[in-house]
CSV table of C-alpha atoms and ligand atoms in Angstrom, one decimal:
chain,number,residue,atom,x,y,z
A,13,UNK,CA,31.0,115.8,-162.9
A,14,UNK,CA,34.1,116.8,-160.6
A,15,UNK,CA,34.8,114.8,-157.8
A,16,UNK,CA,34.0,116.4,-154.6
A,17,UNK,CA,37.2,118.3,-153.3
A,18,UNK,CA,38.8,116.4,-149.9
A,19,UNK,CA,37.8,117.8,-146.8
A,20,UNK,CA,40.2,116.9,-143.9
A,21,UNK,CA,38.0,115.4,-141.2
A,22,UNK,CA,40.6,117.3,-138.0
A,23,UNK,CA,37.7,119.3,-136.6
A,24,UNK,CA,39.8,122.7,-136.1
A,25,UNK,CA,39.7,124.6,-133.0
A,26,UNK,CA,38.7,128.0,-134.5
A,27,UNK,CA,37.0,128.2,-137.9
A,28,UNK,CA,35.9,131.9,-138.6
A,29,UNK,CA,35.6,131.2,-142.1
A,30,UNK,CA,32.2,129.5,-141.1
A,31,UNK,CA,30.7,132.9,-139.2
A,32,UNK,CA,31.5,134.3,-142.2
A,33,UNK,CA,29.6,132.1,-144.5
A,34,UNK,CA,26.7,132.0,-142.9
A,35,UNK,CA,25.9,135.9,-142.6
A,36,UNK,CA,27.7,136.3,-146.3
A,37,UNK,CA,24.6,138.1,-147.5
A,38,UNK,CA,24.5,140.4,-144.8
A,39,UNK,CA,27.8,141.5,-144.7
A,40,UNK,CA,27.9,142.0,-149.0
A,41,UNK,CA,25.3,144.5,-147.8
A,42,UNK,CA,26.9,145.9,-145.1
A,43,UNK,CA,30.0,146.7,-147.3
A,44,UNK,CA,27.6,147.9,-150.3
A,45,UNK,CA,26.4,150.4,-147.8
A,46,UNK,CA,29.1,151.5,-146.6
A,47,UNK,CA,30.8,151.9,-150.2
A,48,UNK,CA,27.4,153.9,-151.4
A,49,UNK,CA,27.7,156.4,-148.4
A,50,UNK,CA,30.9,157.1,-148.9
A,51,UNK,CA,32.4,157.6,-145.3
A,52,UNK,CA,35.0,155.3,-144.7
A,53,UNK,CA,36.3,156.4,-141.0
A,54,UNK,CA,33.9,157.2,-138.5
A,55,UNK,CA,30.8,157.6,-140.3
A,56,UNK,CA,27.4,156.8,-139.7
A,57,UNK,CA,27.8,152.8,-139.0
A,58,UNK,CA,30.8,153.3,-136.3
A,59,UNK,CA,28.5,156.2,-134.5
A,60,UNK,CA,25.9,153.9,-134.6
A,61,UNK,CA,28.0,151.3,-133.8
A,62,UNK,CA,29.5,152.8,-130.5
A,63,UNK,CA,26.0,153.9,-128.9
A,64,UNK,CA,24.6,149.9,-129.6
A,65,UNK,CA,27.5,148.5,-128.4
A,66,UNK,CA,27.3,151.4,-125.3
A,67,UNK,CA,24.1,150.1,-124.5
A,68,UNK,CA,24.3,146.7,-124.7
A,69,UNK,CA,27.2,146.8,-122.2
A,70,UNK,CA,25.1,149.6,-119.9
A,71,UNK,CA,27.7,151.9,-119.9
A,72,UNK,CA,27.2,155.5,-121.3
A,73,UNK,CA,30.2,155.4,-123.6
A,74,UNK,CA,31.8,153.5,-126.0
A,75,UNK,CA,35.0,154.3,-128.5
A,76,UNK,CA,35.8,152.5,-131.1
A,77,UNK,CA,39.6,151.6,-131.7
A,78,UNK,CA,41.8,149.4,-134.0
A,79,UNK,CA,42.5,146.6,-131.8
A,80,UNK,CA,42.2,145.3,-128.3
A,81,UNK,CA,46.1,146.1,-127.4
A,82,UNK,CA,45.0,149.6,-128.9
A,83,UNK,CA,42.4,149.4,-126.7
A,84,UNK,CA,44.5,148.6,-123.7
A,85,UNK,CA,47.3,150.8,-124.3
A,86,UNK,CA,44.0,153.9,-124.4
A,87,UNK,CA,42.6,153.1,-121.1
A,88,UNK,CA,45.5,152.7,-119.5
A,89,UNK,CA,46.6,156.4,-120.8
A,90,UNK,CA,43.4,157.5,-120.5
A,91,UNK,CA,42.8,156.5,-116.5
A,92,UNK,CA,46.4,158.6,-116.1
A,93,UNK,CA,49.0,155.7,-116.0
A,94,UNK,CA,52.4,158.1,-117.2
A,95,UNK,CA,55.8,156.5,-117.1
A,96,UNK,CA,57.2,155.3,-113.5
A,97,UNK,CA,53.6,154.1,-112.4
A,98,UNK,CA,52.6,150.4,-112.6
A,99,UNK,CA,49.8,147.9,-113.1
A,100,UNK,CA,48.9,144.7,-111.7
A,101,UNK,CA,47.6,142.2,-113.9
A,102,UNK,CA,47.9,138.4,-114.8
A,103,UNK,CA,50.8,136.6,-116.4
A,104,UNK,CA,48.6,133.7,-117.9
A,105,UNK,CA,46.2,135.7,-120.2
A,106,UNK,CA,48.5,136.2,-123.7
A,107,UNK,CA,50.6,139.2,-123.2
A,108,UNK,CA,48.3,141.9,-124.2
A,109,UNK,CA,48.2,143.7,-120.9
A,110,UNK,CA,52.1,143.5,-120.6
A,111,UNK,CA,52.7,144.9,-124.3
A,112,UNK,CA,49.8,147.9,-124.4
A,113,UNK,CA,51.4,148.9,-120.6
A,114,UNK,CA,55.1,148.7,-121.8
A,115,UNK,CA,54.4,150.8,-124.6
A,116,UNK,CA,53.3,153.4,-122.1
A,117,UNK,CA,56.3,153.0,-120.3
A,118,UNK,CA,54.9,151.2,-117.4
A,119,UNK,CA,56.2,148.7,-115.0
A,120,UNK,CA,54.3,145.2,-115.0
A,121,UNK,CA,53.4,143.4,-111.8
A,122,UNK,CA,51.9,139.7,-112.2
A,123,UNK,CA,49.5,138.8,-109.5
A,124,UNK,CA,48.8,134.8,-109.6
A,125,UNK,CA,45.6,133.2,-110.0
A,126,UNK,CA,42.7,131.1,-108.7
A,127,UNK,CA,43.1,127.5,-109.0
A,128,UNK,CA,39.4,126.8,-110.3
A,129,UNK,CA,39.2,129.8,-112.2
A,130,UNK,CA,42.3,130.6,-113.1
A,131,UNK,CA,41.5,134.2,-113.1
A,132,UNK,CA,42.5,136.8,-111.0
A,133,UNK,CA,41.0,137.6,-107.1
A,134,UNK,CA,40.9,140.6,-105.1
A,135,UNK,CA,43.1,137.9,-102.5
A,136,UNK,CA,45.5,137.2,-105.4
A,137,UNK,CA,45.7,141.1,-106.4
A,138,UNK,CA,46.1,142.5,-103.3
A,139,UNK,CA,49.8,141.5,-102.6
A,140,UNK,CA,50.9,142.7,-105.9
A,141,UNK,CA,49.7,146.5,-105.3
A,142,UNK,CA,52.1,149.2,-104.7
A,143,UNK,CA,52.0,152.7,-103.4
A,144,UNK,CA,53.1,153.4,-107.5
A,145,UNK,CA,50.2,151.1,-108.9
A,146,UNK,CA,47.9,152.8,-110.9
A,147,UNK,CA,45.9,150.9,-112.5
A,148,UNK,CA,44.6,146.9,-112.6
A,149,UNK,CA,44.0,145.6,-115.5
A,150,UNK,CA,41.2,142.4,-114.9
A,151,UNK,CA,40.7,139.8,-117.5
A,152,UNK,CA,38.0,137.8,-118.1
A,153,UNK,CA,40.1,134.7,-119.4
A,154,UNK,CA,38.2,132.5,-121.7
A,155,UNK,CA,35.3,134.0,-121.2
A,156,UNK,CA,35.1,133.3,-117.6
A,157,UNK,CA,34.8,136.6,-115.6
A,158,UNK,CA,36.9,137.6,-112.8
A,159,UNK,CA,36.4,137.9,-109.5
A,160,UNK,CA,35.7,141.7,-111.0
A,161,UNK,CA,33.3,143.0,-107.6
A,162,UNK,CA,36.2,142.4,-105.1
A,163,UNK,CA,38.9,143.6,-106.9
A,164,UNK,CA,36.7,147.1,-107.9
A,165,UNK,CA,36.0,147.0,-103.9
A,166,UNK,CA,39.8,146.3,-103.3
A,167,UNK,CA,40.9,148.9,-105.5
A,168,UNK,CA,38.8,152.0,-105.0
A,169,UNK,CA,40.0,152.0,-101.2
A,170,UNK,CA,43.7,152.8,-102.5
A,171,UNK,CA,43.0,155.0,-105.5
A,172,UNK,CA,43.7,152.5,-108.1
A,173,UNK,CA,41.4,152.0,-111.7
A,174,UNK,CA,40.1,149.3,-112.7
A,175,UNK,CA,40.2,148.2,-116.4
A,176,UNK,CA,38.7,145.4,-117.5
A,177,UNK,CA,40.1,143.2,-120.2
A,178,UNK,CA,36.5,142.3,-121.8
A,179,UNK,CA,38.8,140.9,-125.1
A,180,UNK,CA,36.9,137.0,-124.4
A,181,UNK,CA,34.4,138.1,-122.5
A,182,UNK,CA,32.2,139.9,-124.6
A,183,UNK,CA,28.1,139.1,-124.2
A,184,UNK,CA,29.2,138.2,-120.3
A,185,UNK,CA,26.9,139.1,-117.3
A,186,UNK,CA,27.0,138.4,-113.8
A,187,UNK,CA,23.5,139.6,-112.1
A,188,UNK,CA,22.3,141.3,-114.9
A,189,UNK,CA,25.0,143.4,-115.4
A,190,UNK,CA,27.7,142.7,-118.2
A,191,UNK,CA,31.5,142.2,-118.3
A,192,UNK,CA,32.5,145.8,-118.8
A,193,UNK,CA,30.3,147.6,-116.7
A,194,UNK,CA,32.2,147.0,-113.5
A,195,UNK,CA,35.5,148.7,-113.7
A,196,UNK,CA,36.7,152.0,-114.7
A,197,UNK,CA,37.0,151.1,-118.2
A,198,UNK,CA,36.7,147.9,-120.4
A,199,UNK,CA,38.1,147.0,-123.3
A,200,UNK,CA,37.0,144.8,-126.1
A,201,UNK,CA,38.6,143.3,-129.2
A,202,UNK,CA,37.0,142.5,-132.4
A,203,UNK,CA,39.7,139.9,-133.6
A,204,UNK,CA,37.9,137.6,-135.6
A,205,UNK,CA,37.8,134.1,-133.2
A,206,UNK,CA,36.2,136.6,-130.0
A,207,UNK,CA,32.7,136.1,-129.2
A,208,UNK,CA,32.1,139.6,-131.3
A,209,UNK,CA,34.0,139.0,-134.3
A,210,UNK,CA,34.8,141.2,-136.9
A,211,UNK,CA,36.1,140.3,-140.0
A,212,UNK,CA,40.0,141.6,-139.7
A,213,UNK,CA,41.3,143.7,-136.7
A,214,UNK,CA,39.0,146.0,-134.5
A,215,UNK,CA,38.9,147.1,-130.6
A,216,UNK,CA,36.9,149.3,-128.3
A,217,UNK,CA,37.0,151.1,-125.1
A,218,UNK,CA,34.0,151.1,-122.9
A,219,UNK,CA,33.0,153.4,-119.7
A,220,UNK,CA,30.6,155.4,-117.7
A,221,UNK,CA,33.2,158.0,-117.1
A,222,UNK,CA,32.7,161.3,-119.4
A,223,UNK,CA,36.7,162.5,-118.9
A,224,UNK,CA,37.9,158.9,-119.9
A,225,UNK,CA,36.2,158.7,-122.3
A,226,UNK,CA,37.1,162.0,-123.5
A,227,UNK,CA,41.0,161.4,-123.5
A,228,UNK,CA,39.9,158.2,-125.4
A,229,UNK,CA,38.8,160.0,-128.1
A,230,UNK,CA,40.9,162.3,-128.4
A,231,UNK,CA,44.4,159.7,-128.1
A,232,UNK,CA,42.8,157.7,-130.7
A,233,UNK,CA,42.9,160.4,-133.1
A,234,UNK,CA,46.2,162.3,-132.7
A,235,UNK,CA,45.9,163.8,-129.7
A,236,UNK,CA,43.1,166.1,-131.5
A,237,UNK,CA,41.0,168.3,-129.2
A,238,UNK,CA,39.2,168.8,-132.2
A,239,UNK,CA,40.9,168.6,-136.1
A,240,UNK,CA,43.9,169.5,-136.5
A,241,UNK,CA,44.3,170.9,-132.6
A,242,UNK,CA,46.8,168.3,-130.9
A,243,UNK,CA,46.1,168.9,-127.2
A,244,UNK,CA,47.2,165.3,-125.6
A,245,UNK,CA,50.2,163.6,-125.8
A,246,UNK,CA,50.7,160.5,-126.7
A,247,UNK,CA,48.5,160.7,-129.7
A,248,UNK,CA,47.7,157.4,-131.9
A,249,UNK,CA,46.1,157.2,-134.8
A,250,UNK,CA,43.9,154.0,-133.8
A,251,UNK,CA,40.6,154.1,-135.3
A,252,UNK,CA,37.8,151.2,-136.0
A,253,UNK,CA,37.1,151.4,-139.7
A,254,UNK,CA,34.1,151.7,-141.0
A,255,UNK,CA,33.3,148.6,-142.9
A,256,UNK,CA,34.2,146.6,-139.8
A,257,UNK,CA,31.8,148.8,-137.5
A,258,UNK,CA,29.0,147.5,-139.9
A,259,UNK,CA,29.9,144.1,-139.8
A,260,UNK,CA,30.0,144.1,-136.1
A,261,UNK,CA,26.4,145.7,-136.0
A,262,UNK,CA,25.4,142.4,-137.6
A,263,UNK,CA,26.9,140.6,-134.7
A,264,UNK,CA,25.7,142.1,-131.7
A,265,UNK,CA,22.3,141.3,-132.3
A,266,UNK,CA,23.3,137.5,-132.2
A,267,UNK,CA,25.7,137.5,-129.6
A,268,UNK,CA,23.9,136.6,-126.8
A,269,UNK,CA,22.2,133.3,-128.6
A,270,UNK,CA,25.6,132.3,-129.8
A,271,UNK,CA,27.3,132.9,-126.3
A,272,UNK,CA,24.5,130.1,-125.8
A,273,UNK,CA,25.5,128.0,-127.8
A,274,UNK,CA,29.0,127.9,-126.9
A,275,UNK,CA,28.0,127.6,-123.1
A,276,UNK,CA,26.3,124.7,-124.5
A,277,UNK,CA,28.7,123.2,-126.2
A,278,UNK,CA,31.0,123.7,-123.5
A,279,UNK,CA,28.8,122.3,-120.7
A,280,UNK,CA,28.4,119.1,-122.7
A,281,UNK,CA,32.7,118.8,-123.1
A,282,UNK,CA,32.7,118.9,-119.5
A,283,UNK,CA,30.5,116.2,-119.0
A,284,UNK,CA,32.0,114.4,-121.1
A,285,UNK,CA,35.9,114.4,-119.7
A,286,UNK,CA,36.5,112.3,-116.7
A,287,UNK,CA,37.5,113.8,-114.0
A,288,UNK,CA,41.0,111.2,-113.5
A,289,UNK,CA,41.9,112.8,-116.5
A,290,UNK,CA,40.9,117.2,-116.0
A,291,UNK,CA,38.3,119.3,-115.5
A,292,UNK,CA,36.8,122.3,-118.0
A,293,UNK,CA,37.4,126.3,-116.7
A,294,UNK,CA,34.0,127.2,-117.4
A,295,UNK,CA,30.7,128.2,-115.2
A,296,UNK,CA,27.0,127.0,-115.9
A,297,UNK,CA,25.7,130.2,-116.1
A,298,UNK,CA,25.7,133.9,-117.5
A,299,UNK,CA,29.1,134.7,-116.5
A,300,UNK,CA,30.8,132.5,-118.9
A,301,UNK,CA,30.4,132.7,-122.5
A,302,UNK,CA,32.5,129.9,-123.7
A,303,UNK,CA,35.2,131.8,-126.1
A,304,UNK,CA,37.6,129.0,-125.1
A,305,UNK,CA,37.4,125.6,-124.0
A,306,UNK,CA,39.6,125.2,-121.9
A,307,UNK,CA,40.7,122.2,-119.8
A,308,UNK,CA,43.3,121.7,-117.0
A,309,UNK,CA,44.6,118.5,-118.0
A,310,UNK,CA,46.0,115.7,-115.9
A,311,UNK,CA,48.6,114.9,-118.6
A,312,UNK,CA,48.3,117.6,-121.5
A,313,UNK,CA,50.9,116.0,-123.6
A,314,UNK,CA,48.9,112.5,-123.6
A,315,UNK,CA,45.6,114.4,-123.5
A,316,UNK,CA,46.8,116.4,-126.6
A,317,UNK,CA,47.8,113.5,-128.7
A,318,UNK,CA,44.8,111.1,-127.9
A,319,UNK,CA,42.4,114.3,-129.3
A,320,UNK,CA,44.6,115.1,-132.3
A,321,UNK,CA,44.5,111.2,-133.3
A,322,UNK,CA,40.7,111.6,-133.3
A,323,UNK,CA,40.8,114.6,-135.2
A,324,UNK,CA,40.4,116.8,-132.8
A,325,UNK,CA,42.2,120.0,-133.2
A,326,UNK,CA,43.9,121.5,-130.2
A,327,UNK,CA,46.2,124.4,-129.2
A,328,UNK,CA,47.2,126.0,-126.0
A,329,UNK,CA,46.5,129.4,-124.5
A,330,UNK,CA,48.8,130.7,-123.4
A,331,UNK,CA,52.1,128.2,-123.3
A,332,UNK,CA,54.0,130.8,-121.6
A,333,UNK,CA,53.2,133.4,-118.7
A,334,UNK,CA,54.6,136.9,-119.0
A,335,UNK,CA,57.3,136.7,-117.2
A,336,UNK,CA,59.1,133.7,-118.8
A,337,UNK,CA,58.5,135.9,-122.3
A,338,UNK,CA,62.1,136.2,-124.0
A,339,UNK,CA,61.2,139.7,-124.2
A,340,UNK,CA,60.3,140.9,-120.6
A,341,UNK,CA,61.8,137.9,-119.0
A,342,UNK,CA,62.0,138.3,-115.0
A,343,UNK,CA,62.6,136.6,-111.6
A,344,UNK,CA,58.9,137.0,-110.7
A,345,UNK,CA,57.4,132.9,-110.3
A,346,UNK,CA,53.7,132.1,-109.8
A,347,UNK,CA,52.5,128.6,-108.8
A,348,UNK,CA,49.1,128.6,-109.8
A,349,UNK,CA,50.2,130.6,-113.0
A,350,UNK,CA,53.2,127.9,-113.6
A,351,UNK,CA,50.8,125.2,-113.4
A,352,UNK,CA,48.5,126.6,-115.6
A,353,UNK,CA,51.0,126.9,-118.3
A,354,UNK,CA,51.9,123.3,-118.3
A,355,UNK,CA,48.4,122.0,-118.4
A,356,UNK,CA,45.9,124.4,-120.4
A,357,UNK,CA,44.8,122.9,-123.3
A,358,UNK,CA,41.6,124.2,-125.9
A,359,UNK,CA,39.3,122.2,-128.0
A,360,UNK,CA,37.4,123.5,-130.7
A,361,UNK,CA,34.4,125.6,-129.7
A,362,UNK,CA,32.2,127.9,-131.8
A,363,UNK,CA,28.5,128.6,-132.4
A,364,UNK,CA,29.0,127.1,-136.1
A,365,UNK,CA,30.0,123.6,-134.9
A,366,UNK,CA,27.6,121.0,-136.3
A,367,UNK,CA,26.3,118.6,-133.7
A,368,UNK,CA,28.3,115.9,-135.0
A,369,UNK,CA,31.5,117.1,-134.1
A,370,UNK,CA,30.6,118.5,-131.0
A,371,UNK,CA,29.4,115.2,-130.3
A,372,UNK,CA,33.3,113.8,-131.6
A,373,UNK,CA,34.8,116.4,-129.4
A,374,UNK,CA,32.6,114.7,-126.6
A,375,UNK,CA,33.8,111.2,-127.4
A,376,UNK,CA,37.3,111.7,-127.9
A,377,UNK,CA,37.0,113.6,-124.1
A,378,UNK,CA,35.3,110.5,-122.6
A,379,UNK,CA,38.1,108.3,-123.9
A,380,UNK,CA,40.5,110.4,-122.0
B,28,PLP,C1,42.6,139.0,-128.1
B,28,PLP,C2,43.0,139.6,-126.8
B,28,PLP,C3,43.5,140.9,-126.7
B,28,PLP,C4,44.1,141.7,-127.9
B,28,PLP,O1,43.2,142.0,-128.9
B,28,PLP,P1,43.8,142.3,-130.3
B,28,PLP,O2,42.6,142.8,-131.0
B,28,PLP,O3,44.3,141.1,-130.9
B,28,PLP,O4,44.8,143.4,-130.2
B,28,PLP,C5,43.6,141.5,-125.4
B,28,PLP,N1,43.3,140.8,-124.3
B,28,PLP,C6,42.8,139.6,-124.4
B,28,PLP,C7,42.5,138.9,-123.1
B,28,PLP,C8,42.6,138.9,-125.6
B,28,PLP,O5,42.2,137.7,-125.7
């Protein structure tokens, strides 16, 4: 008999070849009926697809798109942001705001953010508005949300939308009410490590609003009015694909037991890490749903090679804000924002961990 193939023991801090695994059989026949019915693009799993995913978020519509940027850049077109206007959002959440606005031709302004959660406020927004601002874009970092109630409240006195970046957020709820169903629009991404995975690229736009929607639809799709009438500029063509709408119906079923789990998992992390050494941004309840773990640490260098030598994988989101990006580089400096950057760091957390190495993750944080 073969020997066994070696299996590094580094736990790695995103694995979605193990999602994968586990619902193989499912998705085999997701794909076999998609190949029998023989629509590719927006067929009868993405319709179905938009209206679950419409009412698990309690909204009234839902588009689907390729990606979260595409998602971005849509609802930021789509709530009227033209070239010359700006939007406020963070410099500490990846870039995806900054590259879907530029590509609209919009100006960026980076509000900082709170200490604990490092996420934005209506406080931390406020002084970054402009009488040209047309739109802030919210993000749920981590999986954490916002301070999303104030900064709706803080915006709708002055004119400007609200988009919420639901890209880590998705399965979140703060009284009952998900991540997504606060602002003027949300947006979700699909990329296979987020709490609704699919398995390659995929994105949506969520909202209650029928003429957002609307302009959604139609910028997705060429600017179409209906096929082959161009009425919008600005067109894309940005659709989600078929075969990845049916995977993601598989998902959404589960997503609220494995947002769980990863609250779980998370919870136990932060009990685990002294406090001399960092804390976890997390919250012990609905509003967090554990797509990263993420601590602040003391001393990330020395935090980051005391986990890797106990084979646990690490990596840091994000190592750069915004505005230090080679590409949009600018004068703009945040303190909370700086600090962030130079003292994030994630462990591995997902649903598919096996007790073991959650408890190793655990360990290694004690000995910190
Ligand atoms: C992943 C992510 C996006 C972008 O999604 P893609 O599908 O990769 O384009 C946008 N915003 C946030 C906060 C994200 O984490």
């Amino acid at each position: 008999m073969a020997e066994p193939l070696p299996t590094s023991t580094r736990i790695p801090v995103a694995d979605p070849a193990r999602a994968a695994a586990a619902a193989r059989d499912e998705i085999l026949s997701a794909v076999e009926r998609v190949l029998a019915a023989g629509r590719y693009i927006h067929g009868a799993e993405h319709a179905t697809f938009e209206e679950e995913l419409a009412s698990f978020v309690g909204v009234a519509h839902c588009a689907g798109v390729a990606s979260g940027t595409d998602a971005l850049t849509l609802a930021l077109a789509a709530v009227g942001c033209a070239p010359g206007d700006d939007i406020v959002t963070a410099a500490n959440a990846g870039g995806y705001a900054t590259a879907a606005a530029r590509r609209l031709g919009l100006d960026v302004r980076y509000a900082d953010v709170s200490p604990e959660t490092l996420g934005l406020t209506a406080a931390t927004v406020e002084p970054a508005l402009t009488p040209r601002t047309r739109a802030v874009v919210a993000t749920h970092l981590y999986g954490l949300m916002c301070d999303v109630e104030d900064i709706v409240e803080l915006c709708r006195g002055r004119g400007v939308r609200v988009v919420e970046d639901c890209a880590q957020a998705a399965g979140a709820a703060r009284d009952g009410r998900r991540a997504g169903a606060f602002g003027d629009v949300a947006t979700f991404s699909f990329y296979p490590t987020k709490t609704l995975a699919a398995i390659g690229d995929g994105g949506a736009v969520a909202t209650d609003d029928d003429a957002i929607d609307e302009r959604v639809r139609s910028l997705r799709q060429y600017g179409w009015a209906e096929k082959y009438v161009v009425e919008g500029e600005g067109g894309l063509n940005s659709r989600l694909d078929e075969l990845q709408a049916a995977v993601l119906r598989i998902g959404l079923p589960q997503l609220d037991a494995r947002n769980e789990r990863r609250r779980d998992i998370v919870r136990r992390y932060a009990e685990a890490l002294p406090s001399t050494a960092g804390r976890f941004v997390w919250a012990d309840g609905e509003d967090f749903v554990g797509h990263l773990a993420v601590m602040v640490a003391e001393d990330r260098d020395r935090a980051r090679s005391v986990l890797e030598a106990a084979g646990v994988g690490t990596d840091v989101h994000y190592p750069r804000a915004d505005y230090d990006q080679p590409a949009w580089r600018t004068a703009v400096r945040l303190p909370v924002t700086d600090y962030a950057v130079h003292h994030v760091l994630t462990v591995p957390c997902y649903p598919e961990l096996i007790e073991d190495e959650v408890n190793r993750v655990a360990e290694a944080l004690r000995e910190l």
